[in-house]
Coordinates of C-alpha atoms in Angstrom, one line a residue:
M1 CA -12.5 8.4 18.1
P2 CA -15.4 9.0 15.4
A3 CA -17.7 6.5 12.7
S4 CA -15.9 7.7 10.3
Y5 CA -13.3 6.2 7.7
A6 CA -11.3 8.7 5.4
Y7 CA -10.4 7.6 2.5
L8 CA -9.3 9.6 -1.0
G9 CA -11.5 11.4 -3.0
P10 CA -13.7 12.8 -3.9
E11 CA -16.6 10.4 -4.4
G12 CA -16.0 7.9 -7.7
T13 CA -12.4 6.9 -6.9
F14 CA -11.3 3.4 -7.0
T15 CA -10.4 4.1 -3.4
E16 CA -14.0 4.3 -2.6
V17 CA -14.5 0.8 -4.7
A18 CA -12.0 -1.0 -3.0
L19 CA -13.6 0.3 0.6
R20 CA -17.4 0.0 0.3
T21 CA -15.9 -4.0 0.0
L22 CA -14.5 -4.2 3.8
P23 CA -18.5 -5.0 6.1
E24 CA -17.9 -3.0 8.3
T25 CA -17.9 -0.1 6.0
A26 CA -21.9 0.0 6.9
T27 CA -21.6 0.8 9.7
R28 CA -19.2 4.0 9.6
E29 CA -19.5 7.2 7.7
L30 CA -17.1 7.3 5.1
I31 CA -15.7 10.7 4.2
P32 CA -13.8 11.4 1.0
Y33 CA -10.1 14.0 1.2
V34 CA -9.0 15.9 -1.5
S35 CA -5.4 14.1 -0.8
V36 CA -3.3 10.9 0.9
Q37 CA -1.7 13.5 3.0
S38 CA -5.1 15.3 4.2
A39 CA -6.9 11.8 4.7
L40 CA -3.7 10.4 7.4
D41 CA -4.1 13.6 8.9
A42 CA -7.9 12.8 9.9
V43 CA -6.4 10.2 11.3
R44 CA -3.8 11.7 13.4
A45 CA -6.1 14.8 14.7
G46 CA -8.2 12.6 15.7
E47 CA -10.9 14.5 12.8
A48 CA -11.5 10.0 11.5
E49 CA -10.8 6.6 13.1
A50 CA -9.1 5.4 9.8
A51 CA -8.1 6.6 6.7
F52 CA -8.1 4.2 3.5
V53 CA -5.9 4.8 1.0
P54 CA -3.8 3.8 -1.9
I55 CA -0.1 1.8 -1.6
E56 CA 0.9 -0.6 -4.6
N57 CA 0.1 -1.2 -7.7
S58 CA 1.3 -4.4 -10.1
V59 CA 2.5 -1.6 -12.5
E60 CA 4.5 0.4 -10.8
G61 CA 5.3 -1.0 -7.8
G62 CA 4.6 1.3 -4.6
I63 CA 2.7 4.7 -4.2
T64 CA 5.5 6.6 -3.0
T65 CA 3.2 9.2 -1.3
T66 CA 1.5 6.8 1.1
L67 CA 5.0 5.0 2.1
D68 CA 6.6 8.5 2.1
E69 CA 3.4 9.6 4.8
L70 CA 4.2 6.2 6.8
V71 CA 7.6 6.3 7.3
A72 CA 8.4 10.0 7.8
G73 CA 4.6 11.0 9.8
E74 CA 3.7 10.9 12.9
P75 CA 3.8 6.8 13.4
L76 CA 0.6 4.9 12.1
M77 CA -0.3 1.1 11.4
I78 CA -2.1 -0.7 9.2
Y79 CA -5.1 -2.7 9.9
R80 CA -6.0 -4.3 6.7
E81 CA -5.3 -4.2 3.2
V82 CA -7.3 -5.0 -0.1
L83 CA -6.8 -6.0 -3.7
L84 CA -8.8 -4.3 -6.6
S85 CA -8.0 -5.7 -9.8
I86 CA -8.4 -2.2 -12.0
T87 CA -8.9 -0.9 -15.3
F88 CA -9.9 2.3 -16.4
A89 CA -12.4 4.0 -18.8
L90 CA -11.8 7.1 -20.7
L91 CA -14.6 10.0 -19.7
V92 CA -15.6 13.0 -21.5
R93 CA -18.6 15.5 -22.3
P94 CA -20.9 14.0 -24.2
G95 CA -20.7 14.3 -28.0
T96 CA -16.6 15.0 -27.7
K97 CA -15.4 12.4 -30.0
L98 CA -11.4 11.0 -29.6
A99 CA -10.2 13.8 -32.5
D100 CA -11.1 16.4 -29.7
I101 CA -9.4 14.8 -27.1
K102 CA -6.0 17.3 -26.3
T103 CA -6.1 16.8 -23.1
V104 CA -6.5 13.9 -20.6
S105 CA -6.0 13.9 -16.5
A106 CA -5.7 11.3 -14.4
H107 CA -4.1 10.5 -10.8
P108 CA -0.4 9.5 -11.9
A109 CA 0.0 6.5 -10.1
A110 CA -2.4 5.9 -13.5
Q111 CA 0.2 7.1 -16.3
P112 CA 2.1 3.6 -16.8
Q113 CA -1.2 1.0 -16.4
V114 CA -2.7 3.8 -20.3
R115 CA 0.8 4.6 -21.2
N116 CA 0.9 2.2 -24.5
W117 CA -2.9 2.7 -25.1
M118 CA -2.3 6.7 -25.2
R119 CA 0.5 6.2 -27.2
A120 CA -1.2 4.4 -30.0
H121 CA -4.8 6.2 -29.8
L122 CA -3.2 9.6 -28.8
P123 CA -0.6 10.5 -29.8
D124 CA -0.8 14.0 -29.7
A125 CA -3.0 14.9 -26.2
V126 CA -1.3 16.0 -23.2
W127 CA -1.0 14.5 -19.7
E128 CA -2.4 16.6 -17.2
S129 CA -1.6 14.5 -13.3
A130 CA -4.4 15.3 -11.0
A131 CA -5.4 14.3 -7.1
S132 CA -7.0 11.7 -8.0
N133 CA -8.9 10.6 -10.7
A134 CA -12.1 10.7 -9.8
D135 CA -10.8 14.8 -9.2
A136 CA -9.6 14.7 -12.8
A137 CA -13.6 13.3 -13.9
R138 CA -14.4 16.7 -12.2
L139 CA -12.3 18.4 -14.2
V140 CA -13.8 17.3 -17.2
Q141 CA -17.0 18.0 -15.9
E142 CA -15.6 21.2 -15.2
G143 CA -13.8 22.0 -19.0
R144 CA -10.4 22.3 -17.8
Y145 CA -9.7 19.3 -19.6
D146 CA -10.9 16.6 -22.1
A147 CA -10.9 13.3 -20.9
A148 CA -9.9 11.9 -18.1
F149 CA -8.6 8.6 -17.4
A150 CA -10.8 6.3 -14.2
G151 CA -13.5 3.7 -13.3
E152 CA -16.2 3.6 -16.1
F153 CA -18.5 4.0 -12.5
A154 CA -17.4 7.3 -12.2
A155 CA -19.0 8.7 -15.6
A156 CA -22.4 8.7 -14.0
R157 CA -21.7 11.0 -10.7
Y158 CA -20.2 13.4 -12.8
G159 CA -21.8 13.6 -15.7
L160 CA -19.4 12.3 -18.4
E161 CA -19.8 9.5 -21.1
A162 CA -17.4 6.6 -21.3
L163 CA -16.1 6.9 -25.0
E164 CA -13.6 3.9 -24.5
T165 CA -13.5 1.3 -22.0
G166 CA -11.5 -1.9 -20.8
I167 CA -8.7 0.5 -21.0
H168 CA -5.2 -1.0 -19.0
D169 CA -1.4 -2.2 -21.0
A170 CA -1.4 -4.7 -18.6
E171 CA -3.9 -7.9 -18.0
N172 CA -4.6 -8.7 -14.2
A173 CA -3.4 -5.2 -13.3
Q174 CA -4.2 -4.4 -9.1
T175 CA -3.5 -2.1 -6.6
R176 CA -3.2 -2.7 -2.8
F177 CA -4.7 -0.3 -0.2
V178 CA -4.6 -0.1 2.9
L179 CA -6.9 0.6 5.8
V180 CA -4.4 2.9 8.2
G181 CA -5.1 3.9 12.3
R182 CA -3.8 5.3 14.9
P183 CA -0.9 2.5 16.5
A184 CA -2.7 0.0 18.7
R185 CA -2.2 -4.2 19.3
P186 CA -2.2 -5.8 16.0
A187 CA -5.1 -8.3 16.1
A188 CA -4.6 -11.6 16.7
P189 CA -2.7 -13.9 13.7
T190 CA -4.8 -15.4 11.3
G191 CA -2.5 -18.0 9.7
A192 CA -1.9 -15.7 6.6
D193 CA -0.8 -13.0 7.8
K194 CA 1.5 -10.2 7.2
T195 CA 4.0 -7.5 8.7
S196 CA 5.0 -4.1 7.0
V197 CA 8.2 -2.6 8.4
V198 CA 10.5 0.5 7.5
L199 CA 13.8 -0.1 8.1
W200 CA 16.7 2.3 8.3
Q201 CA 21.0 1.8 8.5
R202 CA 22.9 2.8 11.0
D203 CA 25.8 2.8 8.5
D204 CA 26.9 2.1 4.9
H205 CA 29.0 -0.4 4.1
P206 CA 30.0 -3.3 2.4
G207 CA 26.8 -6.0 3.1
A208 CA 24.8 -3.4 4.5
L209 CA 21.7 -4.4 3.1
R210 CA 22.9 -8.4 3.0
D211 CA 22.9 -7.8 6.4
L212 CA 19.4 -6.6 6.9
L213 CA 17.8 -9.8 4.9
G214 CA 20.0 -12.5 6.6
E215 CA 17.8 -11.0 9.4
F216 CA 14.4 -12.3 6.9
A217 CA 16.7 -15.4 5.4
S218 CA 17.9 -17.1 8.6
R219 CA 15.0 -17.5 9.9
G220 CA 12.8 -19.0 6.5
I221 CA 10.5 -15.1 6.4
N222 CA 10.2 -14.7 3.0
L223 CA 9.1 -10.7 1.8
M224 CA 7.4 -9.6 -0.6
L225 CA 8.2 -5.9 -0.7
L226 CA 11.1 -4.3 -0.6
Q227 CA 11.8 -0.4 -1.9
S228 CA 13.6 1.8 -0.9
R229 CA 13.0 5.9 -0.5
P230 CA 15.1 9.0 0.2
T231 CA 15.5 9.8 4.0
G232 CA 15.8 13.5 2.7
A233 CA 19.4 13.9 3.7
G234 CA 21.4 13.5 0.7
I235 CA 22.0 11.3 -2.7
G236 CA 22.7 8.0 -1.2
N237 CA 20.8 8.0 1.7
Y238 CA 17.3 5.7 1.9
C239 CA 15.4 3.6 4.3
F240 CA 14.1 0.5 3.2
C241 CA 10.2 -0.3 2.5
I242 CA 9.8 -4.6 3.1
D243 CA 6.4 -6.7 3.6
A244 CA 7.1 -9.6 4.8
E245 CA 5.5 -13.1 5.7
G246 CA 3.8 -13.7 9.1
H247 CA 2.6 -11.7 12.4
I248 CA 5.1 -10.2 14.7
A249 CA 3.3 -12.4 17.6
D250 CA 5.5 -15.9 15.5
R251 CA 8.6 -16.4 17.3
R252 CA 9.9 -15.9 13.7
V253 CA 8.8 -12.7 13.3
A254 CA 9.5 -11.4 17.0
E255 CA 12.7 -12.4 17.0
A256 CA 13.5 -11.0 13.3
L257 CA 12.2 -7.7 14.3
M258 CA 14.7 -8.1 17.6
G259 CA 17.4 -8.7 15.3
L260 CA 16.7 -5.5 13.0
R261 CA 16.4 -4.1 16.6
R262 CA 19.5 -4.4 17.3
I263 CA 21.7 -3.7 13.7
C264 CA 19.8 -0.8 12.4
L265 CA 19.3 3.1 13.2
Q266 CA 16.1 2.9 13.6
V267 CA 12.9 0.4 13.2
R268 CA 9.4 1.2 12.6
F269 CA 6.8 -1.2 13.1
L270 CA 3.7 0.0 11.0
G271 CA 1.2 -3.0 11.3
S272 CA 0.6 -7.1 11.2
Y273 CA -2.4 -8.3 9.4
P274 CA -4.4 -10.3 7.3
R275 CA -2.7 -10.7 3.6
A276 CA -5.2 -10.1 1.1
N277 CA -7.3 -13.3 -0.9
M278 CA -5.6 -15.7 1.2
T279 CA -6.8 -17.8 3.8
P280 CA -4.6 -19.6 5.9
G281 CA -5.1 -23.3 3.9
E282 CA -3.0 -21.3 1.3
A283 CA -0.2 -19.6 3.5
R284 CA 3.2 -20.8 3.2
P285 CA 4.5 -23.2 5.2
T286 CA 7.3 -22.6 7.5
L287 CA 10.3 -23.3 6.6
P288 CA 12.7 -26.9 9.2
G289 CA 13.3 -25.5 12.2
T290 CA 11.1 -21.9 11.8
S291 CA 7.5 -23.1 13.0
D292 CA 6.8 -21.2 16.8
E293 CA 7.6 -24.7 18.4
E294 CA 10.8 -25.1 17.1
F295 CA 11.8 -21.6 18.6
M296 CA 10.6 -22.4 21.5
A297 CA 12.2 -25.9 21.7
A298 CA 15.4 -24.5 21.0
A299 CA 15.0 -21.6 23.6
D300 CA 14.4 -24.2 26.2
W301 CA 17.0 -26.1 25.4
V302 CA 18.9 -23.2 26.0
A303 CA 17.4 -22.4 29.0
R304 CA 18.3 -25.8 30.3
C305 CA 22.1 -25.7 29.3
Q306 CA 22.1 -22.8 31.5
D307 CA 21.4 -24.4 34.6
G308 CA 23.2 -27.5 33.7
R309 CA 20.3 -29.3 32.5
F310 CA 21.6 -30.7 29.5

């Protein structure tokens, strides 16, 4: 496998900035790809060791392109996550004034994060989506659009000026990025981990979602993401993308996944990996009766009962 990481390019994206926070990138070739799909396909084809892509932001929620690729494409697994604080700059060709701007461009995920700013400062400008924020900057450089919402750091790369900086509709906005590779054994648990899965129901019936969530709740597992995505099989047919606290090596998480595997049509395991910006000491304590020791003690008790040693 080549020692390279694919990422959503071109150069100058927030994705690249987040990727470079990983220490191992010092020994990897970083290759930009034009889309999330092409970056993930590079991993599937063996052209890259892993791909680094956005998966969620704190303003709009899940990045549907990434989620759908992980749901429907050839199986891949998440190994790491990175959180990056996001603010935008309005990048323009030198000499452009605010009154000159008739068209603006950025990645679709950026629009909900700057919508109010645009309404206040560029009410008549037309929004055009781009493959990434850096690609929008490139298109401004080429004269296709008048301005791009991107990271201020992209201005020099594309010969542009930051007409406005610090643009955001929501304070403390963050985007979550994940490092995705081919399926393999998850890294050992750290004590501050996250497990991601996709669930498909066997059938639609009253309480079906409650049954799925009950497998987590009964074992004291907190959920950090629950998002439905259409399966493509018709209106009302959905699967569920879930992020849960804990690691598949934890007994409570393993038993929840076994329970889900029994009642679901399909379960896709997307990985157990360290949570970003959290140390084991900051992790939520397990509820009474849900520690590994208590699960093992309960299993031992059942075994003794089966042997008549109770």
